[in-house]
mmCIF file of C-alpha atoms in Angstrom:
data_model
loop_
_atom_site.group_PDB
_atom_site.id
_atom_site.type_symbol
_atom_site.label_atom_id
_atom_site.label_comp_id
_atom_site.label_asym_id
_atom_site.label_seq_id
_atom_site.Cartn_x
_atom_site.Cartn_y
_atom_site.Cartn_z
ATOM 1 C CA UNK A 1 -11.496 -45.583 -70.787
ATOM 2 C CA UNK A 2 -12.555 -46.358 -74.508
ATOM 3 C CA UNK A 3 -15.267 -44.336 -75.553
ATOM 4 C CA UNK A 4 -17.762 -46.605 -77.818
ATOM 5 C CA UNK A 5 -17.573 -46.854 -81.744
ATOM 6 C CA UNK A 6 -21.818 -46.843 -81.053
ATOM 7 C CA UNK A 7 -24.675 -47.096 -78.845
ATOM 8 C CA UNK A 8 -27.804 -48.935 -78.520
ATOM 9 C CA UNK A 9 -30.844 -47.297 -77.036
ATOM 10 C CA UNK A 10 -30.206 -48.672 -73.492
ATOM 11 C CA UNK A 11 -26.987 -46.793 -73.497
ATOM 12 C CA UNK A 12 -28.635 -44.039 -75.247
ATOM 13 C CA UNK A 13 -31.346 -43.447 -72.083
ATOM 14 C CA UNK A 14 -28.272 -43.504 -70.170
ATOM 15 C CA UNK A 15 -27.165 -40.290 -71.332
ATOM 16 C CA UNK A 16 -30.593 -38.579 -71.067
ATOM 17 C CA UNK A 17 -30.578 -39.730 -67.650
ATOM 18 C CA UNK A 18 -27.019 -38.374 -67.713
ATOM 19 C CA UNK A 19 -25.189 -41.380 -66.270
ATOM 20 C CA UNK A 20 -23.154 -41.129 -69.165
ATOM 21 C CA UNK A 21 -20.999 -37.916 -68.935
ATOM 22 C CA UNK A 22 -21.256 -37.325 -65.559
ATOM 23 C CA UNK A 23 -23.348 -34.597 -63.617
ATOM 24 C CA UNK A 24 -23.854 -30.731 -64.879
ATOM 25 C CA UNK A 25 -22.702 -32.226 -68.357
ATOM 26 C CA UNK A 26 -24.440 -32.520 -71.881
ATOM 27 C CA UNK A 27 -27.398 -35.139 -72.071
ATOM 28 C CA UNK A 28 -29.332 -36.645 -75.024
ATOM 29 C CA UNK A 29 -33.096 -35.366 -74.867
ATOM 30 C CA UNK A 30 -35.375 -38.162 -72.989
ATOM 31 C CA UNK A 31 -37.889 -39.354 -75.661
ATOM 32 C CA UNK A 32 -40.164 -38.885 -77.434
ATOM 33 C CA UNK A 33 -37.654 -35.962 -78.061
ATOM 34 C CA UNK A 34 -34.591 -38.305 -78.734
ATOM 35 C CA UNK A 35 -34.517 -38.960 -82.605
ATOM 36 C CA UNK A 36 -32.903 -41.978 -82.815
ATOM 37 C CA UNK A 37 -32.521 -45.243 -81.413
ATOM 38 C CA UNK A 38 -29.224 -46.577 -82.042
ATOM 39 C CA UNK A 39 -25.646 -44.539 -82.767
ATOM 40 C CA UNK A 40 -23.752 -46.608 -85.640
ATOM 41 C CA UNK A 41 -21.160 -45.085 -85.861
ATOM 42 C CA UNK A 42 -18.738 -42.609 -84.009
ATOM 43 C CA UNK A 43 -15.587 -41.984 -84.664
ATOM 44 C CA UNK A 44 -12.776 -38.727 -84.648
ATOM 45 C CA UNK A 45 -11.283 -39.158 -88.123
ATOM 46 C CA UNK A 46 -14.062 -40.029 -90.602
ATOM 47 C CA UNK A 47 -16.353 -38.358 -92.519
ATOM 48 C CA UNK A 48 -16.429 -36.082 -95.271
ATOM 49 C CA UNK A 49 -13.778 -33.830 -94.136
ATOM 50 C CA UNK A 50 -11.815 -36.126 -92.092
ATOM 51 C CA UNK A 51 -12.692 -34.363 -88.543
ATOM 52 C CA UNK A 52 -15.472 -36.978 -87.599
ATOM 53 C CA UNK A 53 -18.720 -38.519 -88.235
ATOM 54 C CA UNK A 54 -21.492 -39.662 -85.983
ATOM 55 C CA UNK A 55 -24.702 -42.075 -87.703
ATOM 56 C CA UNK A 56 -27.718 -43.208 -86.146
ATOM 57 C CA UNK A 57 -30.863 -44.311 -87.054
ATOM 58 C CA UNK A 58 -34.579 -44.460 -86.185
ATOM 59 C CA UNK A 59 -36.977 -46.943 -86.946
ATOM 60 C CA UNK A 60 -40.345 -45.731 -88.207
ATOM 61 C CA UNK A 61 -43.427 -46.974 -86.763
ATOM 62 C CA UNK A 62 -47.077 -45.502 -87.638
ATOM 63 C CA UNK A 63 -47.027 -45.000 -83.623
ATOM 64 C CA UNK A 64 -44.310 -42.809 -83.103
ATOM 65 C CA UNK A 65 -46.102 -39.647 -81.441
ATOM 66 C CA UNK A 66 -45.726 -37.004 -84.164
ATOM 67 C CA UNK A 67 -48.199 -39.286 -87.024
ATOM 68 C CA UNK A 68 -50.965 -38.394 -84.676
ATOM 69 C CA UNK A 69 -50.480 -34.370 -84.935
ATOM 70 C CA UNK A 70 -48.693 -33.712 -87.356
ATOM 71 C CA UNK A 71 -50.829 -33.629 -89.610
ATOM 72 C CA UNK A 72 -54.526 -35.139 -89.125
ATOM 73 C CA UNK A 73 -55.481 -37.405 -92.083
ATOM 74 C CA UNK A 74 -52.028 -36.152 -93.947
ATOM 75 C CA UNK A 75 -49.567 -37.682 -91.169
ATOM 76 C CA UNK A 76 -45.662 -37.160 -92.175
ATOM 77 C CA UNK A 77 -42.697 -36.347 -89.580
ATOM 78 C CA UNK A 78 -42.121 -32.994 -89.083
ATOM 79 C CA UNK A 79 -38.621 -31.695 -90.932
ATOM 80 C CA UNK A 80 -37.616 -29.654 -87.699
ATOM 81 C CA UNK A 81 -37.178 -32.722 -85.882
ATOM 82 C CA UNK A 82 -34.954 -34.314 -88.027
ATOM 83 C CA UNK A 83 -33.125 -31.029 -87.928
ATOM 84 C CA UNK A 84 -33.024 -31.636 -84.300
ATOM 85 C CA UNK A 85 -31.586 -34.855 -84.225
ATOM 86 C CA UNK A 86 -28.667 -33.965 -86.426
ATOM 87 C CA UNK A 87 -28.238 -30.895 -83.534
ATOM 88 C CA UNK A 88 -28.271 -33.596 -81.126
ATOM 89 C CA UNK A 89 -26.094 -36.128 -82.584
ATOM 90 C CA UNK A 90 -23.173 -32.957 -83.269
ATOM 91 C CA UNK A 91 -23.945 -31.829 -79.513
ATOM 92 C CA UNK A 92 -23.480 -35.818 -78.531
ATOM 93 C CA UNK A 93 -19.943 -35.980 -80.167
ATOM 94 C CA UNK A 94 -18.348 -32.910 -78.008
ATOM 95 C CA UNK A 95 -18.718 -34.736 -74.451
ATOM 96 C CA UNK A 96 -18.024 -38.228 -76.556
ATOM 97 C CA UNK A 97 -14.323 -36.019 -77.221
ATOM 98 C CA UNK A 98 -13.959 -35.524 -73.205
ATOM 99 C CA UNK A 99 -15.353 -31.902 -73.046
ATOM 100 C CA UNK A 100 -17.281 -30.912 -70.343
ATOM 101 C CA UNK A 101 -20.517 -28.495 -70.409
ATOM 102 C CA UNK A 102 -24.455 -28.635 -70.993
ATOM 103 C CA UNK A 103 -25.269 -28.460 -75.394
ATOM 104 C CA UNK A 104 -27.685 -26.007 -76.095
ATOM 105 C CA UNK A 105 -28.013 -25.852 -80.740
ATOM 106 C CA UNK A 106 -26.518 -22.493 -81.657
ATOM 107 C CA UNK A 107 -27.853 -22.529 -85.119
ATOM 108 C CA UNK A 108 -27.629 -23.786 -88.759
ATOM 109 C CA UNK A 109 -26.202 -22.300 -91.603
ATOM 110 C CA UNK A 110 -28.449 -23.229 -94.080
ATOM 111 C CA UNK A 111 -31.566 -26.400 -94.297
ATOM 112 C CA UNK A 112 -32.383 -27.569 -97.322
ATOM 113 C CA UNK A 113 -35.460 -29.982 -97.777
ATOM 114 C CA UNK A 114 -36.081 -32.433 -100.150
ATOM 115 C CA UNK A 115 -38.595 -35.339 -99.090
ATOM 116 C CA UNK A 116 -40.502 -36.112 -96.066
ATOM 117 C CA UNK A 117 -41.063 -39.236 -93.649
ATOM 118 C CA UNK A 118 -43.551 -40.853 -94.398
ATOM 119 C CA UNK A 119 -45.713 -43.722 -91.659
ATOM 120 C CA UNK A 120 -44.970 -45.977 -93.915
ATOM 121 C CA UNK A 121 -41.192 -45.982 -94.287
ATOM 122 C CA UNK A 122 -39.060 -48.303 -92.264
ATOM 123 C CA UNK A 123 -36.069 -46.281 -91.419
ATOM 124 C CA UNK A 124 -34.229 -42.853 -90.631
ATOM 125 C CA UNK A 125 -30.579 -42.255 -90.889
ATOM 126 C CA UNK A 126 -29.018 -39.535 -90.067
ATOM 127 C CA UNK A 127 -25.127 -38.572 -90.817
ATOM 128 C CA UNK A 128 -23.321 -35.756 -89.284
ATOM 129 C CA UNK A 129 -19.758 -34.787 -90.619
ATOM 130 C CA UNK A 130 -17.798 -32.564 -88.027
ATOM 131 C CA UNK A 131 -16.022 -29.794 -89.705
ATOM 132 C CA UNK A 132 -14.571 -28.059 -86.951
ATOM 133 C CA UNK A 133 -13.840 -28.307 -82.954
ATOM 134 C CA UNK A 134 -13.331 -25.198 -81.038
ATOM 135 C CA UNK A 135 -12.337 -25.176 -77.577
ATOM 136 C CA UNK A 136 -11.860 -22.858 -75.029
ATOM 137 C CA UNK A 137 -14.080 -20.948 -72.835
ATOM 138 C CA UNK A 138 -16.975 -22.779 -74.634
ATOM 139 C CA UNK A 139 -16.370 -25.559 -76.654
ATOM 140 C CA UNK A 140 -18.180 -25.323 -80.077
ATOM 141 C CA UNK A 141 -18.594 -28.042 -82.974
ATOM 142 C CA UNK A 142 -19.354 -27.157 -86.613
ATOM 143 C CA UNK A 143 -20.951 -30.066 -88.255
ATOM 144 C CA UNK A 144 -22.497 -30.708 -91.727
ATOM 145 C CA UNK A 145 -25.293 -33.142 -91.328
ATOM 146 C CA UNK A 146 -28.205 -34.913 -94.023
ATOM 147 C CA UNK A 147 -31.112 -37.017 -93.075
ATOM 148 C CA UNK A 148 -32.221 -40.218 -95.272
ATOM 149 C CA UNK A 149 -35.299 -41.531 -95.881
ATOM 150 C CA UNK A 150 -35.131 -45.316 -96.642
ATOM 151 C CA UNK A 151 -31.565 -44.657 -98.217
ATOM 152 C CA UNK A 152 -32.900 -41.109 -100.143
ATOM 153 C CA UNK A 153 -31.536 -38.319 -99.140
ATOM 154 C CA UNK A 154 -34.446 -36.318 -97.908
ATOM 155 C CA UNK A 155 -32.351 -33.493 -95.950
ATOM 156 C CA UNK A 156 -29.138 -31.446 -95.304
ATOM 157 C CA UNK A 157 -27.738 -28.985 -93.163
ATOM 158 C CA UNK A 158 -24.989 -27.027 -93.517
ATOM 159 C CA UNK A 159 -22.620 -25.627 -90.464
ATOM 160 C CA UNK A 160 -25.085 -27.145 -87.570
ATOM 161 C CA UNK A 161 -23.494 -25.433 -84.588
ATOM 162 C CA UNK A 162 -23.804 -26.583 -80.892
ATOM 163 C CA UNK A 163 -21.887 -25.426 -77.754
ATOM 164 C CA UNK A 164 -21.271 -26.782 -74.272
ATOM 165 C CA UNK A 165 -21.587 -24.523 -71.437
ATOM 166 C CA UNK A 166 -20.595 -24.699 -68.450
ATOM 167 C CA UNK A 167 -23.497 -22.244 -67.166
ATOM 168 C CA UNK A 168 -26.695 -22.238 -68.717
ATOM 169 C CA UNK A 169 -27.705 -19.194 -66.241
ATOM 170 C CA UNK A 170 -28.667 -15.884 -68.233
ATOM 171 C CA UNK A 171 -28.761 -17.890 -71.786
#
């Protein structure tokens, strides 16, 4: 079966519901924890270092649930989610590739931040660059990944890492 060159946020509920890799494997986050709303673009080969590349994008709204906590009178997206999503969209490409398992993040090399998201900007994207697949007992991606703002580059991450297990048990 093809897999899809993107996903629209039908298709993305689908995998947080986990009709989409099958049962016992990786799922997106439900929202309001999934970070995006469509996947542009997926594909093995792109990307900066020729390996891969998932995009997506969210659409800011003064509504979204963090504006209302984070931070009273000085509302602005916390940077650890879009961390997160970029976790999520490098854990989304290993079952994507075929391999089987539940993602849990492993860590980031290093987070650099540069801007913030604002209520008033119209839209996230997010663009993760895979720079290297492991497989074997646990399958493993190494991704590089940076978060725009309205087309500004607001942050990066260096060697995101995310694993699927196939036994969450004693983790």
């Amino acid at each position: 079966m093809p897999r899809p060159a993107a996903l629209d946020y039908e298709q993305l509920l689908a995998c947080a519901r986990g009709e989409m890799f099958g049962p016992g494997n990786a799922k997106l986050p439900a929202p309001p924890m999934l970070m995006f709303d469509r996947i542009t673009r997926i594909d093995e080969t792109g990307g900066v270092h020729g390996k891969g590349t998932v995009h997506a994008e969210l659409d800011i709204r003064p509504d979204l649930w963090f504006f209302a906590c984070h931070f009273e009178g000085d509302p602005v997206m916390p940077g650890c989610l879009g961390v997160d999503a970029m976790w999520q969209l490098a854990g989304f490409y290993l079952p994507w590739l075929g391999e089987p398992g539940r993602g849990r993040a492993l860590g980031v090399g290093k987070v650099r931040f540069s801007g913030q998201v604002l209520p008033t900007a119209k839209r996230v994207r997010y663009e993760v660059d895979v720079r290297r697949i492991m497989r074997g007992k646990l399958a493993l991606i190494i991704a590089d990944g940076r978060t725009y703002v309205d087309d500004r580059e607001i942050y990066a991450a260096d060697d995101l890492r995310v694993g699927l297990f196939q036994s969450t048990d004693g983790f």
